mmCIF file of C-alpha atoms in Angstrom:
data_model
loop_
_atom_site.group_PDB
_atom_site.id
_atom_site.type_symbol
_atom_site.label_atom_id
_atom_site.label_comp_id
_atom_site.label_asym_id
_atom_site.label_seq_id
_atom_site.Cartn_x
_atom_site.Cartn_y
_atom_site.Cartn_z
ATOM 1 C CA UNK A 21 -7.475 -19.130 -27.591
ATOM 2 C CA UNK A 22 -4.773 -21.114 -25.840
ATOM 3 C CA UNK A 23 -1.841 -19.228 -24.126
ATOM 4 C CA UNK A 24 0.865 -20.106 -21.359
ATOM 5 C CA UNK A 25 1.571 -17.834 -18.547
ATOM 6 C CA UNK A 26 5.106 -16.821 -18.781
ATOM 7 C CA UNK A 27 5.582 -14.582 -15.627
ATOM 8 C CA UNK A 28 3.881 -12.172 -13.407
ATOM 9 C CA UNK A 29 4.144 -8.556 -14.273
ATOM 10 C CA UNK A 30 4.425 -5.349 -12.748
ATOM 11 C CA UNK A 31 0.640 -5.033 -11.406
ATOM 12 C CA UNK A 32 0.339 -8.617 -10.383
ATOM 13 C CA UNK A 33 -1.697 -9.955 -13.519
ATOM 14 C CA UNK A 34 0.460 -12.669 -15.650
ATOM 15 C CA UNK A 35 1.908 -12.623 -18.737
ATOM 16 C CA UNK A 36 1.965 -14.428 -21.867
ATOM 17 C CA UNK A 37 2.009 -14.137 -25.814
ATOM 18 C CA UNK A 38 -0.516 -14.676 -28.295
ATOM 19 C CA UNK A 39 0.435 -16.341 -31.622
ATOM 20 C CA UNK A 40 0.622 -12.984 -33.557
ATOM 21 C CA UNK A 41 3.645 -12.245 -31.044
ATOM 22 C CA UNK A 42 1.244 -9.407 -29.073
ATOM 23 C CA UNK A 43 1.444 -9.186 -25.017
ATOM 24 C CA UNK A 44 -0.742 -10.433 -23.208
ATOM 25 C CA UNK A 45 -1.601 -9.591 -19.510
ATOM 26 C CA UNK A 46 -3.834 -12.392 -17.810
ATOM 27 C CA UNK A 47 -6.274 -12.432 -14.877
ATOM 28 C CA UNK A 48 -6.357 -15.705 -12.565
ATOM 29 C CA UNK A 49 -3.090 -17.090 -14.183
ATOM 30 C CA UNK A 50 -0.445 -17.974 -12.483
ATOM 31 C CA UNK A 51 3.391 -18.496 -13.930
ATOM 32 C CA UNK A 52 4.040 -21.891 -16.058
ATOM 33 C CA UNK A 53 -0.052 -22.530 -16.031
ATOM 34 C CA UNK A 54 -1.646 -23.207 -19.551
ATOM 35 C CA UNK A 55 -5.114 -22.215 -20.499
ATOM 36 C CA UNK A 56 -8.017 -21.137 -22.529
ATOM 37 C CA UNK A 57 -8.171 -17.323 -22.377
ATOM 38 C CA UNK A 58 -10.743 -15.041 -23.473
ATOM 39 C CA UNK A 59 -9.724 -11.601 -24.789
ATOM 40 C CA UNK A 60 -12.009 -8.716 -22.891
ATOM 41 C CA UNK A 61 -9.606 -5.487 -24.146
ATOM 42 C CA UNK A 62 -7.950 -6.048 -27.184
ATOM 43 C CA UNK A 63 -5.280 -3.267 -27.889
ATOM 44 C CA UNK A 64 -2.762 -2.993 -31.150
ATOM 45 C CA UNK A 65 -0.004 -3.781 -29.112
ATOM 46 C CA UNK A 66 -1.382 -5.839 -26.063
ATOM 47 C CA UNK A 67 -4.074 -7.551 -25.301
ATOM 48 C CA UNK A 68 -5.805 -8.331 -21.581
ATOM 49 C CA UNK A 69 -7.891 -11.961 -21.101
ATOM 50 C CA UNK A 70 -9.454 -13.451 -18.280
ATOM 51 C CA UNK A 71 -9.116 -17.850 -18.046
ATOM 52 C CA UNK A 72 -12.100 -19.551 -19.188
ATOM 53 C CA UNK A 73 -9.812 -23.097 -18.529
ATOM 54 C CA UNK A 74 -6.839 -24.368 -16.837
ATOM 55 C CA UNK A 75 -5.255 -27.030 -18.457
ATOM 56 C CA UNK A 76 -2.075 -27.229 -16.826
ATOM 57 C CA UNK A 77 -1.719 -25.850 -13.231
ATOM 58 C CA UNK A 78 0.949 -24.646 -11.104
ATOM 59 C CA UNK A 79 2.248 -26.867 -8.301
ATOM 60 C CA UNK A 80 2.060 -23.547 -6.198
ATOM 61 C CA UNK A 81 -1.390 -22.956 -6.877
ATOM 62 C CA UNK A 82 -3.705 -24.328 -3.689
ATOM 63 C CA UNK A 83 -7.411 -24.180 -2.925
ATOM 64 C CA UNK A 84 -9.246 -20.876 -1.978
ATOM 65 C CA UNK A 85 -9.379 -20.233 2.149
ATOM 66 C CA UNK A 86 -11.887 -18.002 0.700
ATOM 67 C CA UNK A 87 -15.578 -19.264 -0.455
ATOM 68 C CA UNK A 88 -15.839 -16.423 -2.351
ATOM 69 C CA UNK A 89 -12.798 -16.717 -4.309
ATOM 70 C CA UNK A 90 -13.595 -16.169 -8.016
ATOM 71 C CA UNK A 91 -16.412 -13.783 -7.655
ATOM 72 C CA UNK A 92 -14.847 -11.086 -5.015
ATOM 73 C CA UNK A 93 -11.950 -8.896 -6.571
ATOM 74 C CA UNK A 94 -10.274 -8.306 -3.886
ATOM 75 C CA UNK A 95 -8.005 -11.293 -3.182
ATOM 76 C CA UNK A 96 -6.501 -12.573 -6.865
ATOM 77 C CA UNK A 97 -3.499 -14.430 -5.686
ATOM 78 C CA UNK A 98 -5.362 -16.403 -2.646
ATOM 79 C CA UNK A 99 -4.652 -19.296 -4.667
ATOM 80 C CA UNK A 100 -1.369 -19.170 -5.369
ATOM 81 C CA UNK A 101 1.095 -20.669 -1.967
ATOM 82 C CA UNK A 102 2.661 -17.926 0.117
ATOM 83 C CA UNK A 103 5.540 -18.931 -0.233
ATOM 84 C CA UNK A 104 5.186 -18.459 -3.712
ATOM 85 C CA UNK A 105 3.415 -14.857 -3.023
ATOM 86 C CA UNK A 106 6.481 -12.729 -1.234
ATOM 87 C CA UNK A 107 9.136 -14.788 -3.870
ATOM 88 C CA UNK A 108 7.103 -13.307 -6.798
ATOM 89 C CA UNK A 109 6.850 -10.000 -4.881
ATOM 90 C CA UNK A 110 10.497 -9.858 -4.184
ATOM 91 C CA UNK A 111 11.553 -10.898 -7.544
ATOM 92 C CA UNK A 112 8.936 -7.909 -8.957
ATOM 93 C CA UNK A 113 10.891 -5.329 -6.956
ATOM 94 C CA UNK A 114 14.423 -6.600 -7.817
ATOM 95 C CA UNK A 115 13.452 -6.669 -11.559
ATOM 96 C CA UNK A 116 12.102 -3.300 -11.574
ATOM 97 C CA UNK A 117 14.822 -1.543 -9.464
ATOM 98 C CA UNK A 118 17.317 -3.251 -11.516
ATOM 99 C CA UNK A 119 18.855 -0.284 -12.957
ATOM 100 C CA UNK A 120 19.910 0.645 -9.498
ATOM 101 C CA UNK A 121 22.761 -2.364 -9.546
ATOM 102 C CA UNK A 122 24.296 -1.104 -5.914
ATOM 103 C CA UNK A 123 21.550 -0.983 -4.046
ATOM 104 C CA UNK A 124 21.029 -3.582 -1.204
ATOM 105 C CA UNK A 125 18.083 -5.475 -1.254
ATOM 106 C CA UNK A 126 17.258 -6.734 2.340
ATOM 107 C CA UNK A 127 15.026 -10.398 2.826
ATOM 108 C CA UNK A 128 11.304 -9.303 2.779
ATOM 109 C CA UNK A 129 9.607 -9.084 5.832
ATOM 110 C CA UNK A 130 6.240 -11.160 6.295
ATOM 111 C CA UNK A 131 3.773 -11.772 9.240
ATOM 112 C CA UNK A 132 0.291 -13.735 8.792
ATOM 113 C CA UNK A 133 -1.341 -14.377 5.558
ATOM 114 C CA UNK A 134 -4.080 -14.130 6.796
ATOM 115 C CA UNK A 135 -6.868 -12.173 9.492
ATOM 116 C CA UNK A 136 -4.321 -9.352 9.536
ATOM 117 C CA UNK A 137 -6.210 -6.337 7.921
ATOM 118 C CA UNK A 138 -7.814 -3.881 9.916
ATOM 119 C CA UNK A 139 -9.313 -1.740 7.596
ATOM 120 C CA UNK A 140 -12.128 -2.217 4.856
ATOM 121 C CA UNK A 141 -14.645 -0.339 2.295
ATOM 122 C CA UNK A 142 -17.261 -2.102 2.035
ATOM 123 C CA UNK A 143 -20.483 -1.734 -0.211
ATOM 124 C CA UNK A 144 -23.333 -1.483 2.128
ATOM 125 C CA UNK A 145 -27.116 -2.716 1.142
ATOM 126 C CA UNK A 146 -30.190 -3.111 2.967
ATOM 127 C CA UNK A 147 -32.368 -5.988 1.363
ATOM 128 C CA UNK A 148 -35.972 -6.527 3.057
ATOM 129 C CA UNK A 149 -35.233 -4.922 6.158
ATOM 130 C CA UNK A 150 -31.442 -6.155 6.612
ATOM 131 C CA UNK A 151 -28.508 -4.850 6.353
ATOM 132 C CA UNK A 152 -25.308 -6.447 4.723
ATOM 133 C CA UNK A 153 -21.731 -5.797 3.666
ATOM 134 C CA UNK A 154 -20.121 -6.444 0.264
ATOM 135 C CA UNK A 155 -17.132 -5.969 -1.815
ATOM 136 C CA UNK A 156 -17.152 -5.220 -5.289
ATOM 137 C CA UNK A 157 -16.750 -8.398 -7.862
ATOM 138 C CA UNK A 158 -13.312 -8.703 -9.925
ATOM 139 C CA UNK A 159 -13.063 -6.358 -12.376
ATOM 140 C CA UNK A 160 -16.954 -4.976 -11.790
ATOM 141 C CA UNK A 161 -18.588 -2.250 -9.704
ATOM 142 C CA UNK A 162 -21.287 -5.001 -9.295
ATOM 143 C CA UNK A 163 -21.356 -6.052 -5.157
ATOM 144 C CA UNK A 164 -20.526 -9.014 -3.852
ATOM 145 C CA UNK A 165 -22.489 -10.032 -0.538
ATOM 146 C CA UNK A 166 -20.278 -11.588 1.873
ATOM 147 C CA UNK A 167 -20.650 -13.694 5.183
ATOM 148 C CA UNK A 168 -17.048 -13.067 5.931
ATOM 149 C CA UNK A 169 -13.388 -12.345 4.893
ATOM 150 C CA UNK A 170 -10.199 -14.440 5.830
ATOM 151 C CA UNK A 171 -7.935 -11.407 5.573
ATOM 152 C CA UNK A 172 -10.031 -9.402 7.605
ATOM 153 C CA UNK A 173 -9.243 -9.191 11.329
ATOM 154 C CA UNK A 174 -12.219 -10.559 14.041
ATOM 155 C CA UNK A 175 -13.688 -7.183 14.757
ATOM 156 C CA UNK A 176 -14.564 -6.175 10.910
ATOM 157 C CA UNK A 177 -15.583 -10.077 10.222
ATOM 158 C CA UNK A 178 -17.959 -9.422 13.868
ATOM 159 C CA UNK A 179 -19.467 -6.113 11.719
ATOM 160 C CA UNK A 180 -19.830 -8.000 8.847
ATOM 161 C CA UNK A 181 -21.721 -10.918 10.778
ATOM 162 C CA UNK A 182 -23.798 -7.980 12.327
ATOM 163 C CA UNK A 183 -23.891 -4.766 10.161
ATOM 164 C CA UNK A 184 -25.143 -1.763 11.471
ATOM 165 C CA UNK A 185 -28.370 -0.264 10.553
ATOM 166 C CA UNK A 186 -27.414 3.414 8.542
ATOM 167 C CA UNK A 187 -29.711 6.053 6.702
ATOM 168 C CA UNK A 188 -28.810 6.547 2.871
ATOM 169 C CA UNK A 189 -27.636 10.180 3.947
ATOM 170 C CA UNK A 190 -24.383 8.562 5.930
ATOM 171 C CA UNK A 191 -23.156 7.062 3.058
ATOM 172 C CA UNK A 192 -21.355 7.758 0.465
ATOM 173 C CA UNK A 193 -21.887 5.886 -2.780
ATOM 174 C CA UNK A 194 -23.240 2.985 -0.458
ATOM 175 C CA UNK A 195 -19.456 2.506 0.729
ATOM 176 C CA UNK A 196 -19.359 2.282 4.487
ATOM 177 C CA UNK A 197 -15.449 2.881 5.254
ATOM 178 C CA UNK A 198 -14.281 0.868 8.629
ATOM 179 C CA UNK A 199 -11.351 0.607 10.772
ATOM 180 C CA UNK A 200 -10.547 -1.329 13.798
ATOM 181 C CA UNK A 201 -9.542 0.478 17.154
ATOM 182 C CA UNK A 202 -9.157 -0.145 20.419
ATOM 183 C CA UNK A 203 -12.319 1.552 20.796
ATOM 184 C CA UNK A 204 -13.956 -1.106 18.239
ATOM 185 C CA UNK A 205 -14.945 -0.764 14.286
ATOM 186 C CA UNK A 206 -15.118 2.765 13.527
ATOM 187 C CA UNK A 207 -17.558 3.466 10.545
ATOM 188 C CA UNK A 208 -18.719 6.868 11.600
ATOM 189 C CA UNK A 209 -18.017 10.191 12.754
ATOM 190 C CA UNK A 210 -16.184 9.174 15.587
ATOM 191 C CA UNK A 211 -12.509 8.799 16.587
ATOM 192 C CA UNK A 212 -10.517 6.478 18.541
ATOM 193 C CA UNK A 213 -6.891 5.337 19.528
ATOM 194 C CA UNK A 214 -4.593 2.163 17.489
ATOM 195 C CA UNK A 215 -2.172 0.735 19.729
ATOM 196 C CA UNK A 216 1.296 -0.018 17.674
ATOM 197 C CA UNK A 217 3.759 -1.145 19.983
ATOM 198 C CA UNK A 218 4.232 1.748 23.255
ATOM 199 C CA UNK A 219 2.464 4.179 21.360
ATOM 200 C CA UNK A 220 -1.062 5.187 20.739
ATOM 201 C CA UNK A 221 -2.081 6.821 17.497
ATOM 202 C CA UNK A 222 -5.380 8.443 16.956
ATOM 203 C CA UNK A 223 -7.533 7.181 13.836
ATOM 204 C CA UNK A 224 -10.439 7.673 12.024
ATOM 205 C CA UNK A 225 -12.391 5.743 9.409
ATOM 206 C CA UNK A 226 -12.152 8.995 7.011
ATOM 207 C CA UNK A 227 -8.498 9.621 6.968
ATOM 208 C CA UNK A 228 -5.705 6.782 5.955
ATOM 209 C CA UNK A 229 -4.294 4.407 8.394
ATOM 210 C CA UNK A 230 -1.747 1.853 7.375
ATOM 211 C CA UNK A 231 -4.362 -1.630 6.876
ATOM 212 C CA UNK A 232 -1.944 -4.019 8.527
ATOM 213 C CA UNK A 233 -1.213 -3.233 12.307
ATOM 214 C CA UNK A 234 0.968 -6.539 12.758
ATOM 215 C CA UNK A 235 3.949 -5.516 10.405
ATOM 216 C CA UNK A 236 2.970 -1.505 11.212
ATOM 217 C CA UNK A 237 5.519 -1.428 13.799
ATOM 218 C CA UNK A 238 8.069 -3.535 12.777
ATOM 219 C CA UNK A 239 8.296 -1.007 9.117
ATOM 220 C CA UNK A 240 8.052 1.787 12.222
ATOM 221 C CA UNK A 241 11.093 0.465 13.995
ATOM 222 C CA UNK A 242 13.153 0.380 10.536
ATOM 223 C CA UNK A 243 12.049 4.132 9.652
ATOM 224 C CA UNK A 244 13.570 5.033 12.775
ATOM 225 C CA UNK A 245 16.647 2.829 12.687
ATOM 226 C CA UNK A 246 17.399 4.827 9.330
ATOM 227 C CA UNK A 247 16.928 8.503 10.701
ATOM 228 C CA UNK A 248 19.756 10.577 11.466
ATOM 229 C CA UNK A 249 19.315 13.818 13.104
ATOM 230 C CA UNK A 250 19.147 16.013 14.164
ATOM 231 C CA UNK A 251 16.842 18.075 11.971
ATOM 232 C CA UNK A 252 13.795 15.576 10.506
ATOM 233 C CA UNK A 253 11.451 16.312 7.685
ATOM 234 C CA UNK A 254 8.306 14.414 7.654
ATOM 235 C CA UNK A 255 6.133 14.807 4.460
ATOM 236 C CA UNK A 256 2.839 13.432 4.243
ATOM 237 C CA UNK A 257 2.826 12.933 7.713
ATOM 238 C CA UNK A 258 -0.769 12.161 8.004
ATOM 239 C CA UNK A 259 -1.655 11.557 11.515
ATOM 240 C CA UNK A 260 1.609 11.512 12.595
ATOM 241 C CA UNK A 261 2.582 7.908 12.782
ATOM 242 C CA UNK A 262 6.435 8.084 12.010
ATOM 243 C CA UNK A 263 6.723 11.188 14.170
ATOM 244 C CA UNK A 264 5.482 9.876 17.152
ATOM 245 C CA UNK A 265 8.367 7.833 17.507
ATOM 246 C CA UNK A 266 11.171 10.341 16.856
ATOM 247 C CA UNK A 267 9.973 13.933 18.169
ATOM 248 C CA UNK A 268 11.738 12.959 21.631
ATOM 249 C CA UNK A 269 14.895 12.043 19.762
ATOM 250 C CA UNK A 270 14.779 14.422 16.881
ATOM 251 C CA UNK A 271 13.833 18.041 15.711
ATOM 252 C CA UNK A 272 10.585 16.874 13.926
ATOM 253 C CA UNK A 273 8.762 18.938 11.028
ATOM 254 C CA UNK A 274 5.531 17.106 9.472
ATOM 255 C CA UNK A 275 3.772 18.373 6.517
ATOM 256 C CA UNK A 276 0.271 17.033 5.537
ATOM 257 C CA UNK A 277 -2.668 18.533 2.994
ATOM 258 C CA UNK A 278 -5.246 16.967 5.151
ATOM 259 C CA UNK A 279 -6.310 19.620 7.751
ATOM 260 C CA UNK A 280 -8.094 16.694 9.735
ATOM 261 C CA UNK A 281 -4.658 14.542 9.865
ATOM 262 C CA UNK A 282 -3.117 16.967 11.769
ATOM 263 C CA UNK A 283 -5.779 17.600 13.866
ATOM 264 C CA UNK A 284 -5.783 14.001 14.895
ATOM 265 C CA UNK A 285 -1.730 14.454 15.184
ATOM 266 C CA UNK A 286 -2.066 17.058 17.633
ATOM 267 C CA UNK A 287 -4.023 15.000 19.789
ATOM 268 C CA UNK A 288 -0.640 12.933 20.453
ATOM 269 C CA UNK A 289 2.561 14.873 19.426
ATOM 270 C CA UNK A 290 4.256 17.184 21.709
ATOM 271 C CA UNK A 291 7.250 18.132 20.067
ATOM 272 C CA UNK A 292 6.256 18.397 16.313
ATOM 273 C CA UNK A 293 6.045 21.459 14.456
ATOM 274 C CA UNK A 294 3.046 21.117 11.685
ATOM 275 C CA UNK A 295 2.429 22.491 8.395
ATOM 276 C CA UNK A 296 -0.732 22.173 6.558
ATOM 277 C CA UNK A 297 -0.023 22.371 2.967
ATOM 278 C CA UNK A 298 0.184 20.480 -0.069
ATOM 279 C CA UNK A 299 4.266 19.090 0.034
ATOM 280 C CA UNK A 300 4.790 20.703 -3.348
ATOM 281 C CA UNK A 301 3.450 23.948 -2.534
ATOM 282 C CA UNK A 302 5.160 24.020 0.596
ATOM 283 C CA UNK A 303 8.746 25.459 0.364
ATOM 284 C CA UNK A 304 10.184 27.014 3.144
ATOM 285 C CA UNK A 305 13.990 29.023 3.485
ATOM 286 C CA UNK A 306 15.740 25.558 5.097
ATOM 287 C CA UNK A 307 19.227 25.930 5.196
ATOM 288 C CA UNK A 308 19.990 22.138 6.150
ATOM 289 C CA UNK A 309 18.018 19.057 6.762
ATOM 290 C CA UNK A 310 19.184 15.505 8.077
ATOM 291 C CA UNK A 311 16.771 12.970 7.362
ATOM 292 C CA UNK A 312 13.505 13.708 5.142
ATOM 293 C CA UNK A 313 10.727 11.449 5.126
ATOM 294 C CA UNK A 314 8.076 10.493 2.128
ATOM 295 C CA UNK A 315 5.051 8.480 2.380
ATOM 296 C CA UNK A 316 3.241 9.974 -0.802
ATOM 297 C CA UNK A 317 -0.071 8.423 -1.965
ATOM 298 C CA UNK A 318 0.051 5.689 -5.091
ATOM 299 C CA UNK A 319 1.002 8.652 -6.856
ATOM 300 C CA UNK A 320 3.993 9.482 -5.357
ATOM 301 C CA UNK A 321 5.602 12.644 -5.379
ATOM 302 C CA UNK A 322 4.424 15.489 -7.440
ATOM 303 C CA UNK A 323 7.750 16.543 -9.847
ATOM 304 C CA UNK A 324 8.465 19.674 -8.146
ATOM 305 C CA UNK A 325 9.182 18.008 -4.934
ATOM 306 C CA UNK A 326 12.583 15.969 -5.507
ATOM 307 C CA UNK A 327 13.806 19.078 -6.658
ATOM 308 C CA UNK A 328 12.792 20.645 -3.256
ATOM 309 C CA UNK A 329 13.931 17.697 -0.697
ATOM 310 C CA UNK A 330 17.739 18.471 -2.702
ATOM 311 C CA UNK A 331 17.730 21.577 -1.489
ATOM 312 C CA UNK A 332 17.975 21.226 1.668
ATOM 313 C CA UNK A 333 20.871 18.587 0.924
ATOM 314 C CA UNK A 334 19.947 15.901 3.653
ATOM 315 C CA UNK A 335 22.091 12.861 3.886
ATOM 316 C CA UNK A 336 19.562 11.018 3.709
ATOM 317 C CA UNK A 337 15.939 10.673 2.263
ATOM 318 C CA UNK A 338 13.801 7.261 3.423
ATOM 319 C CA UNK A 339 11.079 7.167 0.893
ATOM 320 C CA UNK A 340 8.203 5.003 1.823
ATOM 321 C CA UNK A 341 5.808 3.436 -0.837
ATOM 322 C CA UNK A 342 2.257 0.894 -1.445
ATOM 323 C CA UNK A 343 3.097 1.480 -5.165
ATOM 324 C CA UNK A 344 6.091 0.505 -6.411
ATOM 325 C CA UNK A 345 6.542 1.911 -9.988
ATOM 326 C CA UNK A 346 6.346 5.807 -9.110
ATOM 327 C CA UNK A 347 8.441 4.671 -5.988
ATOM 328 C CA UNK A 348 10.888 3.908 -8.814
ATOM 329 C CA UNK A 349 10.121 6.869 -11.126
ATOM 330 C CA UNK A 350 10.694 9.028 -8.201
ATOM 331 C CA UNK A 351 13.977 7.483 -7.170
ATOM 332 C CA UNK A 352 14.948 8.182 -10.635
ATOM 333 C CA UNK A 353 14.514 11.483 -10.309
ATOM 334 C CA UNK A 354 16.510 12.045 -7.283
ATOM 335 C CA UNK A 355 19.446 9.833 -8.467
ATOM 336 C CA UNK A 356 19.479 12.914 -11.144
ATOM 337 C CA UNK A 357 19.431 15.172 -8.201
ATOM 338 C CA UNK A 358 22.662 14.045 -6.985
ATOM 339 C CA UNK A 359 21.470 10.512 -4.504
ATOM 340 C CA UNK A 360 21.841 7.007 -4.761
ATOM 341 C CA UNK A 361 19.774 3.916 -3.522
ATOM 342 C CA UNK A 362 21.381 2.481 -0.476
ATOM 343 C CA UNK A 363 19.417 -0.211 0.035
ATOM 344 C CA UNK A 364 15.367 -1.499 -0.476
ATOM 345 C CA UNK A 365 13.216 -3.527 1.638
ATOM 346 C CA UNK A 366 10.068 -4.882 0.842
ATOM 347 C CA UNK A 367 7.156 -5.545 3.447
ATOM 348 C CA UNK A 368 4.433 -7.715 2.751
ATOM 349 C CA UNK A 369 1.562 -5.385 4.148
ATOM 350 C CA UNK A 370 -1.114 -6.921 1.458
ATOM 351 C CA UNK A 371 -0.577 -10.814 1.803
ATOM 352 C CA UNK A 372 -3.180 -12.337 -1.146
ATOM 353 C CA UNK A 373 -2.320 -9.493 -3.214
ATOM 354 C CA UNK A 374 0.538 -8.371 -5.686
ATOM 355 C CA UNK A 375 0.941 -5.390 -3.535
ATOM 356 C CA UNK A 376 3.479 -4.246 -1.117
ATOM 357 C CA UNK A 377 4.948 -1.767 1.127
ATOM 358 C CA UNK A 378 8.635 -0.451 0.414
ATOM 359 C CA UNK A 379 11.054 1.218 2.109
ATOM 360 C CA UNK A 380 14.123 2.726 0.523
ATOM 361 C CA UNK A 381 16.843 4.396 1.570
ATOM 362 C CA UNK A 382 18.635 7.100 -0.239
ATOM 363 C CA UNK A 383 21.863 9.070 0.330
ATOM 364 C CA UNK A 384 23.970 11.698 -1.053
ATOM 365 C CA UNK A 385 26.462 10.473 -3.486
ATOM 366 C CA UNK A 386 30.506 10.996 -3.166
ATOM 367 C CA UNK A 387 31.292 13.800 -4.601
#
């Protein structure tokens, strides 16, 4: 079956049509590229293929950095420029926030491509005495053994050169989660201390950590360029990373489910008050809030929560997001609730990837 990529959608696979007029969404095709598909899910309305043959390639797509390119999931636009990457990520954003026609959409900020990511899961195996790391293969639970990873920064390519010897009982799944410290590769029950730019944060390979440290404080610095005081919410505050660098300037609340997070955060904040609760259980008698914060999960926000975050009628809500399309949903809902997107900024946190990181900026509408 013979198709022609058309354009990228929302998820990063391509897109094309079949000659009975029915979507389809394409692995390891890039825009304007023809090929020989083969259907693996075919749906009434949609189908989704994998390329069996190129026939006609895009001038933007380049050879692999990466030997195991092809077999590895984790990378699928490796091939395709950079260049080409953060255009197709910018246009991805603009298209799907295009029903907010006012808002402002700042240039998209980059750093490397690649050796930038300081966090991995990796499937862990032992094989005739010897340990080694993998990742899982594209679009399979089936691991991948690897030598080493271009996106990965030197200390987790050192571990994967050298993998630890572990009992079955300190894994889970055979995953071995790792992070990169100051205090090296953490991939047990230990903590340590990230260094983004005067501050140091406390970590752990169990709880989340943003994956790219080089743009981490440059999204930091916007955050905080944005809030206006002086009364600051900060919901799913995790280990405290945003509040670190306003509690001296601002009256700081953070709110986070994960009982460890805040333990970590009170290693480091001062000034903070904490909550542990789940943001949508957590409603407290606030009679007026400045700036509120949101870093949800892919998820985003539960639908009880933009609801909440009105009533306290802050001027202003900066609503960070990995995942795009509930970052949208959810500024849909709050555009109901009486706020309007000022302006949208995309970070390229996942270079290789169709994923971002993206900040928006909400206020109050004129009433």
């Amino acid at each position: 079956m013979y198709v022609r990529a058309e354009k990228f959608a929302q998820g990063g696979r391509s897109v094309g049509h079949l000659e009975d007029g029915r979507v389809v969404f394409i692995d390891g095709l890039f825009p304007g590229e023809e090929a020989e598909i083969s259907i693996v899910e075919d749906k009434k309305d949609y189908c989704i293929a994998t390329v069996k043959e190129i026939f006609v390639k895009s001038p933007d797509r380049r050879a692999s950095v990466c030997k195991y390119s092809g077999s590895c999931g984790g990378c699928p636009w490796i091939e395709l420029s950079y260049d080409r990457q953060v255009a197709e990520k910018d246009r991805l954003l603009k298209e799907l926030f295009s029903d907010f026609p006012d808002a402002h959409f700042n240039e998209p900020v980059t750093g490397p491509e690649l050796g930038y990511r300081c966090r991995a899961r990796f499937q862990y195996s032992v094989k005739n005495g010897k340990a080694s790391l993998g990742f899982c293969a594209e679009n399979s639970n089936t691991s991948i053994e690897i030598k080493s990873c271009p996106v990965a920064d030197k200390a987790l390519n050192d571990l994967i050169s050298n993998p630890p010897r572990l009992n079955a009982w300190e894994l889970k799944n055979s995953e071995l989660s790792c992070i990169s410290t100051d205090d090296g590769v953490l991939y047990d029950e230990r903590t340590g201390w990230i260094t983004v730019g005067d501050r140091r944060l406390p970590v752990s390979n169990k709880v989340f950590f943003q994956s790219n440290p080089i743009l981490l404080p440059k999204l930091i610095d916007y955050v905080v360029s944005l809030t206006q005081g002086p009364s600051v919410m900060d919901l799913y505050s995790g280990v405290g990373t945003f509040s670190a660098f306003l509690e001296d300037r601002f009256d700081v609340t953070a709110v986070e489910i994960n009982k460890f997070c805040l333990s970590l955060a009170k290693q480091h904040l001062k000034k903070t008050r904490f909550f542990t609760s789940p943001v949508e259980k957590w409603n407290p008698k606030v009679d007026k809030v400045d700036t509120v914060i949101v870093d949800p999960p892919r998820v985003g926000l539960d639908k009880a929560v933009p609801q909440m975050i009105a009533s306290w009628q802050p001027s202003r809500i900066i609503y960070v997001s990995c995942y795009a399309p509930t970052l949208h949903r959810d500024c849909l809902r709050l555009a109901q609730l009486g706020y309007k997107v000022e302006s949208i900024r995309m970070y390229d946190f996942y270079p290789q990837t169709s994923h971002v990181e993206t900040v928006v900026l909400m206020s109050q509408k004129d009433t």
